[in-house]
Short mmCIF file of C-alpha atoms in Angstrom, two decimals:
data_model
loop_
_atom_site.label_atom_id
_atom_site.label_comp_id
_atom_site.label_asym_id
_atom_site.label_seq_id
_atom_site.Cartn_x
_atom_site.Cartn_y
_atom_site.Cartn_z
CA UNK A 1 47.45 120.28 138.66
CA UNK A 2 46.01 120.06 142.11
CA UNK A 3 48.22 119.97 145.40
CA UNK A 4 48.28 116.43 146.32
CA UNK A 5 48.68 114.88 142.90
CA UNK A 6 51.95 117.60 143.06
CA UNK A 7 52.51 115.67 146.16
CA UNK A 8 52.06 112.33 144.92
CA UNK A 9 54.18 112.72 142.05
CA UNK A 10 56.93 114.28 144.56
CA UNK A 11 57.08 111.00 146.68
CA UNK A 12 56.69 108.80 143.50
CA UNK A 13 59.55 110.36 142.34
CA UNK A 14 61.51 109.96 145.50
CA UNK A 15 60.62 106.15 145.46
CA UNK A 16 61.61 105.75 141.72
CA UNK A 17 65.07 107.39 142.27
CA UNK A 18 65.14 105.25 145.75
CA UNK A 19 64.50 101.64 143.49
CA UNK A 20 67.52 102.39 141.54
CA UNK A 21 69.77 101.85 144.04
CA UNK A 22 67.64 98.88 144.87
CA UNK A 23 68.35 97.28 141.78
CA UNK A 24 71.80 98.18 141.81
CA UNK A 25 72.04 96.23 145.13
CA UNK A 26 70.84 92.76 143.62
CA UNK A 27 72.78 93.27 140.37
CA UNK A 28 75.92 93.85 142.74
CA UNK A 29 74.89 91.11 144.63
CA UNK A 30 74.52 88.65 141.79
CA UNK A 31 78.05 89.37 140.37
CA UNK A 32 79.38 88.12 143.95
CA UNK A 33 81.32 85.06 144.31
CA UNK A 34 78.27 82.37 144.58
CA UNK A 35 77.34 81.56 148.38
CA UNK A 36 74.35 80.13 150.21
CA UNK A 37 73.61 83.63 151.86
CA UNK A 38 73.95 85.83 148.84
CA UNK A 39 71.93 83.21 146.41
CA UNK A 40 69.23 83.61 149.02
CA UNK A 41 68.81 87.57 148.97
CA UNK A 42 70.02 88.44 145.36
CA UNK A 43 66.57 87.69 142.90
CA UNK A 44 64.20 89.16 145.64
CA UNK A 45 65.71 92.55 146.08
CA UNK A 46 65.82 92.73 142.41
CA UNK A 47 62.66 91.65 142.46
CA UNK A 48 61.94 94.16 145.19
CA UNK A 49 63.43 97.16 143.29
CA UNK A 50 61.94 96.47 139.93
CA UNK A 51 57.94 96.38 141.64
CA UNK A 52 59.08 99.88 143.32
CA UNK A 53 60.47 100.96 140.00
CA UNK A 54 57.02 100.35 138.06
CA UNK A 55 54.53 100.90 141.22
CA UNK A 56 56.56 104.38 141.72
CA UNK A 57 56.13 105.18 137.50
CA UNK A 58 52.39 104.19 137.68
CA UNK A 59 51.96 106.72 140.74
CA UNK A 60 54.19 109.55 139.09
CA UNK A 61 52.56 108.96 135.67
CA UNK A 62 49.18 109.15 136.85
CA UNK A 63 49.57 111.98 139.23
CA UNK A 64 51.49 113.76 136.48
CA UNK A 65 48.92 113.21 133.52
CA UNK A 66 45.78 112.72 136.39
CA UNK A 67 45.06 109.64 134.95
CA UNK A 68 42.57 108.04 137.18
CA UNK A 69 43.29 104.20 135.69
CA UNK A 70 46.59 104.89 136.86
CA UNK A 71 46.48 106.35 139.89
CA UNK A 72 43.84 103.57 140.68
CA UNK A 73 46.09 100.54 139.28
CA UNK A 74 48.88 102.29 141.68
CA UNK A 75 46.73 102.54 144.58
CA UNK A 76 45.67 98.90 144.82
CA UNK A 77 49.80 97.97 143.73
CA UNK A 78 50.73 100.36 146.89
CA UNK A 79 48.34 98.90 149.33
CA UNK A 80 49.27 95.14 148.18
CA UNK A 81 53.09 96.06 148.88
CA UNK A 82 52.29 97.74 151.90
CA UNK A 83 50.39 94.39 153.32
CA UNK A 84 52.66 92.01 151.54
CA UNK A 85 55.59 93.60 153.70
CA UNK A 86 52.81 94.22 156.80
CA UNK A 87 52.59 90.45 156.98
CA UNK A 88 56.68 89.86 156.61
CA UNK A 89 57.11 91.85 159.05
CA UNK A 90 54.55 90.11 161.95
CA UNK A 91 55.91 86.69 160.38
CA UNK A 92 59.47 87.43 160.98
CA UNK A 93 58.34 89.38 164.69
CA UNK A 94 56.70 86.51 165.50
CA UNK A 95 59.50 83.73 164.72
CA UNK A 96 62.12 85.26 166.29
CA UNK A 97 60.41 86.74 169.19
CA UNK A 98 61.42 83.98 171.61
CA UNK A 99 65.50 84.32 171.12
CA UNK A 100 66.25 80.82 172.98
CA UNK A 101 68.58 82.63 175.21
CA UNK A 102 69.08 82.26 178.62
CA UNK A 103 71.64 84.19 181.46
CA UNK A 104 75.04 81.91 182.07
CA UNK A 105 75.98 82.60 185.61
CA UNK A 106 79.32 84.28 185.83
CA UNK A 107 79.68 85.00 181.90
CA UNK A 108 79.30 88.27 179.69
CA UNK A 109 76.77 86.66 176.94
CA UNK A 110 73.81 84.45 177.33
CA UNK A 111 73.15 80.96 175.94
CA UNK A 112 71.31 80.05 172.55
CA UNK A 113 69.19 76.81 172.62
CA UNK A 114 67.18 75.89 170.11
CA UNK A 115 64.61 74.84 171.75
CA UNK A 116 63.85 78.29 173.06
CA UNK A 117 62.96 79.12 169.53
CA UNK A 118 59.78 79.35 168.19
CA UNK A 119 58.42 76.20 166.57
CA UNK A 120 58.39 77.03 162.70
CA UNK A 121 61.88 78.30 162.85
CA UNK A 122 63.13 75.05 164.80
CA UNK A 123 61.87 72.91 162.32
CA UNK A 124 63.41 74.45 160.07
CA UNK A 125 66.68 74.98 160.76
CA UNK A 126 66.86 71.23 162.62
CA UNK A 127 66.64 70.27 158.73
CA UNK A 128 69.60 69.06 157.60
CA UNK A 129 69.25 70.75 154.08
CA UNK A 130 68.63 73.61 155.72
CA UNK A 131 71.26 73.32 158.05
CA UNK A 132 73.92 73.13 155.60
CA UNK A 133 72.87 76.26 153.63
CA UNK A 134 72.68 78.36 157.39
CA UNK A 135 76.10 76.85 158.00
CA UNK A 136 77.54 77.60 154.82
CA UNK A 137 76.67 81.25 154.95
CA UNK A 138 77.73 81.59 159.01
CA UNK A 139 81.00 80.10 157.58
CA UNK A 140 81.21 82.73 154.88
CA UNK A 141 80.79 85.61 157.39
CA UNK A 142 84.38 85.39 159.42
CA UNK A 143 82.84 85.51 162.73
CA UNK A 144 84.78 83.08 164.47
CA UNK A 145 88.13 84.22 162.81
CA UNK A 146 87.25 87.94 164.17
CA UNK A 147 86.71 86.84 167.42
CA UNK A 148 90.29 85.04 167.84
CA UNK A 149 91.69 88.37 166.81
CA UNK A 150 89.39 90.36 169.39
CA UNK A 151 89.92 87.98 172.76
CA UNK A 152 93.51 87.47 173.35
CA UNK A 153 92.54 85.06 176.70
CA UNK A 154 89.39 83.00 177.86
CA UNK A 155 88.61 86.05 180.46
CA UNK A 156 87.94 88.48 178.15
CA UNK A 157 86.02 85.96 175.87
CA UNK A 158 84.05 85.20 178.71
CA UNK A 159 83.57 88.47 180.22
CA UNK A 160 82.36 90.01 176.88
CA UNK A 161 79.02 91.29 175.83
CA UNK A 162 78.59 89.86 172.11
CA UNK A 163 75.90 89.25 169.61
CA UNK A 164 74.07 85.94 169.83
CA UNK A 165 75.66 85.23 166.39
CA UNK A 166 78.84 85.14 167.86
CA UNK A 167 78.09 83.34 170.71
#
């Protein structure tokens, strides 16, 4: 067997072992308690493990057994993923990119206004089904709670550096 199908059945390997914790992530995740932020996630890392799982097999089969229809089919499945996650990436760069914030004299934290957002994302969360589902799952995270327990007075609230979720 030549070097870099040795090599490519390595790092399929690797990625096969890696998508089993993957799916154990979205199976975990679907026995949670149901909430807006978990139904949202749950089916696509499954999703996400099981097309790592088989792309990974393909790869380690065909580097294994050099078959070329394999190695061929995993190729154009690798380079898909690879874009599919290229263009996720840029989408979700370029929607959050302008963070709305902006410097409150005398304060710790910035501002959030939505209208320093990008456009897509504004009209989407300004939706009021959308709204509710965003709200549901900031509810379900205990921020506020947390940051009673944190700031004892105003001063220190207002002094403090924190995370434009919090703010």
């Amino acid at each position: 067997m030549a070097v870099s199908n040795n090599i490519t059945a390595v790092l399929n390997i690797v990625a096969l072992l890696c998508s089993i914790p993957i799916i154990a992530a979205g199976i975990w995740l679907d026995q949670k308690p149901e909430n807006a932020c978990v139904h949202l996630i749950r089916w696509p890392v499954i999703l996400l493990g099981f097309l790592i799982l088989l792309v990974s097999l393909a790869g380690f089969v065909g580097a294994y057994r050099y078959k070329e229809t394999l190695l061929a089919f995993y190729l154009c499945c690798m380079a898909i993923l690879i874009a599919l996650l290229l263009i996720l990436l840029v989408f979700a760069f370029v929607v959050t990119r302008p963070d709305g914030s902006y410097d409150v004299p005398g304060k710790g934290y910035k501002e959030y206004r939505l209208d320093g957002y990008s456009a897509w994302l504004r009209d989407h969360v300004v939706d009021n089904k959308s709204w509710r589902k965003i709200k549901a799952c900031l509810a379900d995270t205990g921020v506020c709670p947390k940051l009673t327990q944190k700031f004892i007075t105003a001063d220190q609230f207002f002094a403090a550096h924190i995370s434009p979720l919090q703010a």
